[in-house]
Structures are given as C-alpha cells and as structure tokens.
Amino acid sequence: MKLSSFDVFVIAGYLCVVILLGMGIARFNKKNTTDYFLGQNKIPWPFLGLSNASGMFDISGTMWMVYLLFIYGLKSVFIPWLWPSFNQIFLMIFLSIWLRRSGVMTGAEWIRFRFGERRGATLSHIIVVVFALISVLGLLAYGFTGIGKFAAAFLPWQLSADVRLNEVLYGALITGFTALYVVRGGMVSVVYTEVLQFLVMTAACIAIGVIAMMQVSPDMLAAVVPEGWTSLSFGWQLDLDWQTLLPEANERIAGDGYSLFSLFIMLGLFKGILQSLAGPAPNFDMQRILAARTPSEAAKMSGFVSIVLLFPRYMMVTGLTVLALVYLTPALNQMNSAADFEQILPLTLANFIPSGLLGLIIAGLLATFMSTFAATSNAAPAYVVNDIYKRYINPDIPEKKALKLSYLVSVLFIVCGSLLGVFVPSLNSMVMWLVSALYGGYTAANVLKWYWWRFNGMAFFCGMTAGIILSVFLMFTDIQPLYAFPFLFGFCLLVCIGVSLLTRPDDIGVLKAFYQKTRPWGWWQPVVRALQEDGVAITANNQFKKDAANVVVGVIWHTSLTAAPIFMVIKAWEPFVVSLSVIALCTAWLKIFWWDPLKRTAE
C-alpha cells in the first residue's frame, strides 16, 4: 500500500509528539524507583483509568477482535471472556480495594506481605517474579507479532520479499522506536502519553464507526453473512454456516475449536470467574491499581476502564468488520486457504478510509501498540530491580544506580520478547496460550491466597510451579489450552490443598497483619478470633453477598457495553435500545449499591 504524503506527515508528526511528550515528562518526574514504578501514588484515578484503557486498547487485540467479529458475528462478544475481559468488574467491586490497601510496589512484594519471611514465602516470592517475567515476555511477543503484521500492510517500504520476514523486520523497527521513551520514562511518562494516545484513538474509533454506518446498510450486511450472525443467542453448536459465502471461514471455526459453542462458553465462563477471583496478574493492570492514591480511587479507576474503553473500541471493531464483510469477502474467497483473517483490519483501513483520517488512524493504532508495549515493559524492571536485585543482591543500591539498572532490564526484556515474537506467526495461538495455559496455571494458587487463611507460602510456591511447568509443556503440544484448563486447574488445586495440609500454617502474626490491613471475605475466622483476643476491634468481612450481587450486575453491564456499539454500527436499532436500557438499569444499581458506599467501605 502507498500512503499519501499527508498521511506520512500525520503519522510522523504524531509519533514525534508522543516521543517528545513521554521523554519530556520523564525528565521532571523521575527521582527514585517509587516515582519510576508508581508515580509517587499521586496520579489522579481518571488519568490512571484512561492509561489502563489505552494499555488494553492494543493493536494485536484489536486485530484479533476484528477477526472474531468477522467470523463469529455477535456471538464473538462472549469470546473475550477468555482473558477474562470482565475481570475489571471483580476488580472494581472488591479486588482493587483489597490490593491497594496493601501499600506495596509490586505483586511479588505483595506475596511477602501475605506470607511473611519464612522459606515458603521466599520461594513464593521468587516464583511470582518468574511468572511475572514469563508473562511480560509472552505479552511483548504477542505485541511484536501484531505490530509486525499491521505495519507490513501499511508502511511503504518493502524490507524483504518474504512476507513473514517483512513482518518481523517491521516489528523490530517499531519496537526499537517505541523503546526510546519507554525505557527512560517510567510510570508517569507512560500514563500521560497513554492518555493522549487514548483520546486520539477514541476520535479515530468514532470516525470509523460513522464511515461504516454511512457506507453499509443492513440489507447489504445481511447478504454477506450467514443466518444467526447478528444474534447473541446460541445453542449447543455454533450453527454459523459460511459454506456458500466464505468456505474458508468454516475451516477457521473448526481450527479455533469453537464449534461446540455452549461447551466453549461454559468453559470460558468457568475459567473467567476463577481467574477474576484470583485477582490481576502481575502486569501493567496491577501496577495501575498499586499506583492509585487510595483504595477507593483504585476501585473507581477499574470501573472507569470499562466505561471509556468498550464503546469506542467496538465502534472501530464493528466498523472495520462490516466494511470488510461487504467489500472484501470476494477477495478473501479468491485467496482460499491463503486468506489471513488477522489481516482484515489493515486491509480494510487501506481500502476504505480517506487520506488524512487514514494517517491519523494508523498513527493512533501505532500508538496503541506503544501504549501496551510501554505498560508491559514498565512492569519488568519493577520486578527485577525491586524484587530480585534489591532483595537478594544489593539492598543498599543508590537510587541513581537502581534507575540505570531499570533501563538495562527494560532493554533486555524488549529484545528477548521481540525474539520470542519472531516464532509466533499467529495472534490467536498466542492469545490462547496466554489466557488459558499460562494464566490457567496461575489461577488455583492465586484464588486460595485471598480467601483461605490456612493456605501457606509453601503451597503457593508448589501450586504456581506446577502451573508454570504444565503451561510451558502445553506450548509444545497440539492440545487446545482452553479444554485443558479444567485439568490444569484441578491438578494445581490438589497440589495447593495437599501441600497446605501437609505443612505448618504461616506465622499467625503475619496473617493477622495481612487481614487487619486487607480485610478480605472468605475463610478467615481463626485469624479474626486471634485479632479479637488481642483486643483489636474488628469483625469478619460480611460483604460477600453484596459483592457477588454487584459482580453479577456488573458483568451484565459490561456485556451490554460491549454489544451496544455493535448493534449501533450495524443499525440493529431494537436490540441497541434494549442494550442501552440494560446499561441504564445496571448503572443505577451500581450507583446505589457500589459507588455511593465506596468511600465509607473502601478506606
């Protein structure tokens, strides 16, 4: 594709502004490692929420969602439950509050807060760092693959005649460019550049949705999609037959393993609830929560993410999808098995977006990569410097040297993640491994750590180790990670419970300090009684039923926020109005039973 001179000017100008802004902010807000990793806990929650949304608005995920909506229609709303996308609801209702109360800097530091300083706690601390760094590498590889595919379709230079090598070279070029401000910037630089990037992308999303609504009528869309594409309902089978319209789509459905859609949804919901109860993985989402000023602001930040992210993002996803369905299906049919559905996003932009706006959208999408990349990269040095080097090697390292070490760690992980991305040709395969295998192995131990007092550090270490080993093993097999999740979770759960009962409990003083500060609900009665015997005026957290009700309402709210923009862009006005009504009712419920009591219950 050849971009116009104006488009090239817009892209270059915008990216230069982002780089200069990020590096400029970094010069004035980088005094020590707390500044670098958490922004001194002074960043207002709306900015953290916009930053978190921008980090989640990644180019690889957007390409994947366009592919899903193209193939699966409205039913694709449920597929991101694999992440799980609704984990933000669990965070906003109670988990962000609990996590921010700890006052720690990283997830690994939180482990010491929960389990203390015994051998099991030390091993747990180490395994969390290992898991965090593996997940950082996986997410960087995922981003590298997506940006390579995207850039190769748009940027005007042919770096190699080989298609895959061309994608790899572009991925390396843009990754290196992004590293310029990521490495030096730290949390404050990342947050404020992400806010700018998110505002630009929101404008681009709205523009794409409007263009699609103007160019595609409901009748035009109905002629190119199978029966049931526009419906949220489903049976045991997926029952979307593309045979007469785009036979290769049926092959992709079979290859993805989603044909038994009810089974897939049940597994996705089961996995999603458990992983949401486990709390955030030690990545950029957790860092934003820990960077909030107060527990209540951490909860507000998590809730704000869904509001600002879902509607504009799905306007873009739906707009690009319906344009591709109506105008690119004949070309995809001609490609037969060579059709790459993950390239639908760049192909659609290249063919249907006018000059000027195209440059802004490409710049914005490149910026979403930079946002996600920045947020992910910022997590790695926090763990290496704070949780390994300072704890085990040199506790008295001067702050200036610690910052320089952070730069070095960032560069090292960027290089390693990019090299891993060279060997990941498919976004879908990387998504499935990350959300079902790696995070599947993480789930059991991290659920129990919040809700069961008897779960100790040694059991956490053994459960996490078993999960990581099995998830890495799954990477080298043909086993579908989602369908392996129940067995992976069950095995790790047995390991966790067995080791807990075979080893002594953690120090009661550590447990009392943890409970008094965090106050989770669950099986903590012995710890509560011990605190009461010490004369502490404390009662068990009895908010489970209220939190559970709010979570159910919140998930419905979240799903409606996802479906509403799709219905709007395809001009399905009746279900669009229904979606808006559901959103309004759920918002009123959450205002009364979550927002209003938040200040009183969170602090």
PDB file of C-alpha atoms in Angstrom, residues 228-406:
ATOM      1  CA  GLY A 228     -27.540 -16.109  13.043  1.00  0.00           C
ATOM      2  CA  TRP A 229     -24.561 -13.768  12.581  1.00  0.00           C
ATOM      3  CA  THR A 230     -26.467 -10.786  14.018  1.00  0.00           C
ATOM      4  CA  SER A 231     -27.848 -12.704  17.021  1.00  0.00           C
ATOM      5  CA  LEU A 232     -26.345 -13.023  20.502  1.00  0.00           C
ATOM      6  CA  SER A 233     -28.192 -16.301  21.131  1.00  0.00           C
ATOM      7  CA  PHE A 234     -26.600 -19.704  20.535  1.00  0.00           C
ATOM      8  CA  GLY A 235     -27.267 -23.390  21.054  1.00  0.00           C
ATOM      9  CA  TRP A 236     -25.023 -26.356  21.753  1.00  0.00           C
ATOM     10  CA  GLN A 237     -23.491 -25.953  18.283  1.00  0.00           C
ATOM     11  CA  LEU A 238     -22.325 -22.625  16.910  1.00  0.00           C
ATOM     12  CA  ASP A 239     -24.655 -23.029  13.894  1.00  0.00           C
ATOM     13  CA  LEU A 240     -22.961 -20.473  11.666  1.00  0.00           C
ATOM     14  CA  ASP A 241     -22.557 -21.961   8.184  1.00  0.00           C
ATOM     15  CA  TRP A 242     -20.249 -19.983   5.893  1.00  0.00           C
ATOM     16  CA  GLN A 243     -20.123 -22.684   3.199  1.00  0.00           C
ATOM     17  CA  THR A 244     -21.909 -20.735   0.449  1.00  0.00           C
ATOM     18  CA  LEU A 245     -20.409 -17.355   1.374  1.00  0.00           C
ATOM     19  CA  LEU A 246     -16.826 -17.922   2.535  1.00  0.00           C
ATOM     20  CA  PRO A 247     -15.913 -21.628   2.948  1.00  0.00           C
ATOM     21  CA  GLU A 248     -12.536 -20.848   4.497  1.00  0.00           C
ATOM     22  CA  ALA A 249     -14.350 -19.299   7.485  1.00  0.00           C
ATOM     23  CA  ASN A 250     -15.770 -22.731   8.361  1.00  0.00           C
ATOM     24  CA  GLU A 251     -12.226 -24.082   8.373  1.00  0.00           C
ATOM     25  CA  ARG A 252     -11.133 -21.362  10.790  1.00  0.00           C
ATOM     26  CA  ILE A 253     -14.051 -22.121  13.135  1.00  0.00           C
ATOM     27  CA  ALA A 254     -13.060 -25.786  13.189  1.00  0.00           C
ATOM     28  CA  GLY A 255      -9.404 -24.881  13.699  1.00  0.00           C
ATOM     29  CA  ASP A 256     -10.190 -22.496  16.571  1.00  0.00           C
ATOM     30  CA  GLY A 257     -12.104 -25.257  18.355  1.00  0.00           C
ATOM     31  CA  TYR A 258     -15.252 -23.177  18.986  1.00  0.00           C
ATOM     32  CA  SER A 259     -17.773 -25.346  17.080  1.00  0.00           C
ATOM     33  CA  LEU A 260     -19.309 -26.706  20.305  1.00  0.00           C
ATOM     34  CA  PHE A 261     -20.096 -23.173  21.350  1.00  0.00           C
ATOM     35  CA  SER A 262     -22.097 -23.871  24.510  1.00  0.00           C
ATOM     36  CA  LEU A 263     -19.256 -26.024  25.842  1.00  0.00           C
ATOM     37  CA  PHE A 264     -16.811 -23.272  24.930  1.00  0.00           C
ATOM     38  CA  ILE A 265     -18.903 -20.622  26.714  1.00  0.00           C
ATOM     39  CA  MET A 266     -19.301 -22.773  29.827  1.00  0.00           C
ATOM     40  CA  LEU A 267     -15.559 -23.380  29.981  1.00  0.00           C
ATOM     41  CA  GLY A 268     -14.831 -19.717  29.255  1.00  0.00           C
ATOM     42  CA  LEU A 269     -17.205 -18.545  31.999  1.00  0.00           C
ATOM     43  CA  PHE A 270     -15.863 -21.120  34.481  1.00  0.00           C
ATOM     44  CA  LYS A 271     -12.291 -20.121  33.710  1.00  0.00           C
ATOM     45  CA  GLY A 272     -13.123 -16.415  33.648  1.00  0.00           C
ATOM     46  CA  ILE A 273     -14.781 -16.396  37.067  1.00  0.00           C
ATOM     47  CA  LEU A 274     -11.913 -18.304  38.676  1.00  0.00           C
ATOM     48  CA  GLN A 275      -9.239 -16.133  37.082  1.00  0.00           C
ATOM     49  CA  SER A 276     -11.127 -12.989  38.051  1.00  0.00           C
ATOM     50  CA  LEU A 277     -11.344 -14.204  41.666  1.00  0.00           C
ATOM     51  CA  ALA A 278      -7.572 -14.731  41.555  1.00  0.00           C
ATOM     52  CA  GLY A 279      -7.033 -11.011  41.060  1.00  0.00           C
ATOM     53  CA  PRO A 280      -4.891  -9.301  38.429  1.00  0.00           C
ATOM     54  CA  ALA A 281      -1.823 -10.988  37.055  1.00  0.00           C
ATOM     55  CA  PRO A 282       1.422  -9.190  37.953  1.00  0.00           C
ATOM     56  CA  ASN A 283       1.389  -6.897  34.897  1.00  0.00           C
ATOM     57  CA  PHE A 284       0.524  -3.307  33.936  1.00  0.00           C
ATOM     58  CA  ASP A 285      -3.063  -3.634  35.252  1.00  0.00           C
ATOM     59  CA  MET A 286      -1.789  -4.446  38.737  1.00  0.00           C
ATOM     60  CA  GLN A 287       0.740  -1.586  38.530  1.00  0.00           C
ATOM     61  CA  ARG A 288      -2.062   0.912  37.789  1.00  0.00           C
ATOM     62  CA  ILE A 289      -4.022  -0.319  40.825  1.00  0.00           C
ATOM     63  CA  LEU A 290      -0.977  -0.041  43.092  1.00  0.00           C
ATOM     64  CA  ALA A 291      -0.270   3.453  41.697  1.00  0.00           C
ATOM     65  CA  ALA A 292      -3.707   4.794  42.731  1.00  0.00           C
ATOM     66  CA  ARG A 293      -3.813   7.333  45.562  1.00  0.00           C
ATOM     67  CA  THR A 294      -6.315   5.421  47.746  1.00  0.00           C
ATOM     68  CA  PRO A 295      -8.205   2.091  47.705  1.00  0.00           C
ATOM     69  CA  SER A 296     -11.453   3.780  46.680  1.00  0.00           C
ATOM     70  CA  GLU A 297      -9.682   5.530  43.791  1.00  0.00           C
ATOM     71  CA  ALA A 298      -8.220   2.170  42.713  1.00  0.00           C
ATOM     72  CA  ALA A 299     -11.771   0.768  42.523  1.00  0.00           C
ATOM     73  CA  LYS A 300     -13.026   3.820  40.607  1.00  0.00           C
ATOM     74  CA  MET A 301     -10.119   3.504  38.183  1.00  0.00           C
ATOM     75  CA  SER A 302     -11.005  -0.139  37.429  1.00  0.00           C
ATOM     76  CA  GLY A 303     -14.653   0.750  36.838  1.00  0.00           C
ATOM     77  CA  PHE A 304     -13.745   3.709  34.636  1.00  0.00           C
ATOM     78  CA  VAL A 305     -11.799   1.412  32.281  1.00  0.00           C
ATOM     79  CA  SER A 306     -14.963  -0.349  31.074  1.00  0.00           C
ATOM     80  CA  ILE A 307     -16.799   2.938  30.523  1.00  0.00           C
ATOM     81  CA  VAL A 308     -14.139   4.604  28.396  1.00  0.00           C
ATOM     82  CA  LEU A 309     -12.782   1.532  26.595  1.00  0.00           C
ATOM     83  CA  LEU A 310     -15.634  -0.652  25.388  1.00  0.00           C
ATOM     84  CA  PHE A 311     -17.920   1.658  23.396  1.00  0.00           C
ATOM     85  CA  PRO A 312     -15.302   3.405  21.213  1.00  0.00           C
ATOM     86  CA  ARG A 313     -13.233   0.270  20.719  1.00  0.00           C
ATOM     87  CA  TYR A 314     -16.178  -1.768  19.498  1.00  0.00           C
ATOM     88  CA  MET A 315     -17.276   1.083  17.220  1.00  0.00           C
ATOM     89  CA  MET A 316     -13.920   0.670  15.473  1.00  0.00           C
ATOM     90  CA  VAL A 317     -14.003  -3.133  15.544  1.00  0.00           C
ATOM     91  CA  THR A 318     -17.547  -3.265  14.138  1.00  0.00           C
ATOM     92  CA  GLY A 319     -16.959  -0.559  11.543  1.00  0.00           C
ATOM     93  CA  LEU A 320     -13.896  -2.306  10.133  1.00  0.00           C
ATOM     94  CA  THR A 321     -15.633  -5.685  10.237  1.00  0.00           C
ATOM     95  CA  VAL A 322     -18.780  -4.708   8.320  1.00  0.00           C
ATOM     96  CA  LEU A 323     -16.748  -2.845   5.688  1.00  0.00           C
ATOM     97  CA  ALA A 324     -14.607  -5.957   5.226  1.00  0.00           C
ATOM     98  CA  LEU A 325     -17.634  -8.265   5.074  1.00  0.00           C
ATOM     99  CA  VAL A 326     -19.364  -6.247   2.370  1.00  0.00           C
ATOM    100  CA  TYR A 327     -16.398  -5.216   0.235  1.00  0.00           C
ATOM    101  CA  LEU A 328     -13.531  -7.671   0.896  1.00  0.00           C
ATOM    102  CA  THR A 329     -15.300 -11.050   1.038  1.00  0.00           C
ATOM    103  CA  PRO A 330     -14.824 -11.679  -2.737  1.00  0.00           C
ATOM    104  CA  ALA A 331     -11.082 -11.043  -2.405  1.00  0.00           C
ATOM    105  CA  LEU A 332     -10.848 -13.350   0.618  1.00  0.00           C
ATOM    106  CA  ASN A 333     -12.696 -16.048  -1.332  1.00  0.00           C
ATOM    107  CA  GLN A 334     -10.114 -15.834  -4.088  1.00  0.00           C
ATOM    108  CA  MET A 335      -7.289 -16.354  -1.591  1.00  0.00           C
ATOM    109  CA  ASN A 336      -8.794 -19.692  -0.416  1.00  0.00           C
ATOM    110  CA  SER A 337      -6.544 -21.265   2.227  1.00  0.00           C
ATOM    111  CA  ALA A 338      -4.031 -18.402   1.919  1.00  0.00           C
ATOM    112  CA  ALA A 339      -6.531 -15.957   3.458  1.00  0.00           C
ATOM    113  CA  ASP A 340      -5.170 -14.431   6.678  1.00  0.00           C
ATOM    114  CA  PHE A 341      -8.212 -13.236   8.634  1.00  0.00           C
ATOM    115  CA  GLU A 342      -5.943 -11.500  11.143  1.00  0.00           C
ATOM    116  CA  GLN A 343      -5.050  -9.071   8.305  1.00  0.00           C
ATOM    117  CA  ILE A 344      -8.679  -7.903   7.921  1.00  0.00           C
ATOM    118  CA  LEU A 345      -8.064  -4.775   9.990  1.00  0.00           C
ATOM    119  CA  PRO A 346      -5.167  -3.344   7.929  1.00  0.00           C
ATOM    120  CA  LEU A 347      -6.752  -4.430   4.619  1.00  0.00           C
ATOM    121  CA  THR A 348      -9.997  -2.641   5.473  1.00  0.00           C
ATOM    122  CA  LEU A 349      -8.272   0.531   6.564  1.00  0.00           C
ATOM    123  CA  ALA A 350      -6.200   0.535   3.400  1.00  0.00           C
ATOM    124  CA  ASN A 351      -9.252   0.324   1.150  1.00  0.00           C
ATOM    125  CA  PHE A 352     -11.988   2.390   2.802  1.00  0.00           C
ATOM    126  CA  ILE A 353     -10.566   5.173   4.977  1.00  0.00           C
ATOM    127  CA  PRO A 354      -9.899   8.552   3.320  1.00  0.00           C
ATOM    128  CA  SER A 355      -6.469  10.196   3.258  1.00  0.00           C
ATOM    129  CA  GLY A 356      -5.712  12.292   6.313  1.00  0.00           C
ATOM    130  CA  LEU A 357      -8.037  10.328   8.542  1.00  0.00           C
ATOM    131  CA  LEU A 358      -6.133   7.195   7.488  1.00  0.00           C
ATOM    132  CA  GLY A 359      -2.864   8.756   8.650  1.00  0.00           C
ATOM    133  CA  LEU A 360      -4.401   9.700  11.996  1.00  0.00           C
ATOM    134  CA  ILE A 361      -5.884   6.207  12.482  1.00  0.00           C
ATOM    135  CA  ILE A 362      -2.607   4.488  11.579  1.00  0.00           C
ATOM    136  CA  ALA A 363      -0.764   6.793  13.957  1.00  0.00           C
ATOM    137  CA  GLY A 364      -3.358   6.065  16.626  1.00  0.00           C
ATOM    138  CA  LEU A 365      -3.107   2.307  16.148  1.00  0.00           C
ATOM    139  CA  LEU A 366       0.662   2.509  16.255  1.00  0.00           C
ATOM    140  CA  ALA A 367       0.189   4.494  19.438  1.00  0.00           C
ATOM    141  CA  THR A 368      -1.974   1.734  20.934  1.00  0.00           C
ATOM    142  CA  PHE A 369       0.893  -0.649  20.351  1.00  0.00           C
ATOM    143  CA  MET A 370       3.218   1.830  22.013  1.00  0.00           C
ATOM    144  CA  SER A 371       0.822   2.144  24.963  1.00  0.00           C
ATOM    145  CA  THR A 372       0.549  -1.589  25.567  1.00  0.00           C
ATOM    146  CA  PHE A 373       4.227  -2.090  24.936  1.00  0.00           C
ATOM    147  CA  ALA A 374       5.094   0.735  27.325  1.00  0.00           C
ATOM    148  CA  ALA A 375       2.820  -0.535  30.079  1.00  0.00           C
ATOM    149  CA  THR A 376       4.117  -4.102  29.755  1.00  0.00           C
ATOM    150  CA  SER A 377       7.764  -3.084  29.569  1.00  0.00           C
ATOM    151  CA  ASN A 378       7.385  -0.887  32.657  1.00  0.00           C
ATOM    152  CA  ALA A 379       6.406  -3.960  34.717  1.00  0.00           C
ATOM    153  CA  ALA A 380       9.617  -5.942  34.079  1.00  0.00           C
ATOM    154  CA  PRO A 381      12.180  -3.658  35.772  1.00  0.00           C
ATOM    155  CA  ALA A 382       9.874  -3.264  38.776  1.00  0.00           C
ATOM    156  CA  TYR A 383      10.194  -6.986  39.443  1.00  0.00           C
ATOM    157  CA  VAL A 384      13.860  -7.426  38.566  1.00  0.00           C
ATOM    158  CA  VAL A 385      15.150  -4.346  40.404  1.00  0.00           C
ATOM    159  CA  ASN A 386      12.780  -4.193  43.372  1.00  0.00           C
ATOM    160  CA  ASP A 387      12.104  -7.893  43.943  1.00  0.00           C
ATOM    161  CA  ILE A 388      15.364  -9.561  42.921  1.00  0.00           C
ATOM    162  CA  TYR A 389      18.290  -7.149  42.937  1.00  0.00           C
ATOM    163  CA  LYS A 390      17.331  -5.048  45.966  1.00  0.00           C
ATOM    164  CA  ARG A 391      16.106  -8.005  47.975  1.00  0.00           C
ATOM    165  CA  TYR A 392      18.747 -10.661  47.289  1.00  0.00           C
ATOM    166  CA  ILE A 393      21.821  -8.944  45.822  1.00  0.00           C
ATOM    167  CA  ASN A 394      22.293  -5.325  46.883  1.00  0.00           C
ATOM    168  CA  PRO A 395      19.674  -3.894  49.267  1.00  0.00           C
ATOM    169  CA  ASP A 396      21.630  -0.622  49.616  1.00  0.00           C
ATOM    170  CA  ILE A 397      21.952   0.212  45.929  1.00  0.00           C
ATOM    171  CA  PRO A 398      21.778   4.004  45.356  1.00  0.00           C
ATOM    172  CA  GLU A 399      18.650   5.254  43.610  1.00  0.00           C
ATOM    173  CA  LYS A 400      20.546   6.518  40.551  1.00  0.00           C
ATOM    174  CA  LYS A 401      22.118   3.118  40.003  1.00  0.00           C
ATOM    175  CA  ALA A 402      18.738   1.426  40.526  1.00  0.00           C
ATOM    176  CA  LEU A 403      17.236   3.631  37.803  1.00  0.00           C
ATOM    177  CA  LYS A 404      20.073   2.809  35.409  1.00  0.00           C
ATOM    178  CA  LEU A 405      19.581  -0.877  36.145  1.00  0.00           C
ATOM    179  CA  SER A 406      15.883  -0.413  35.357  1.00  0.00           C
TER     180      SER A 406
END
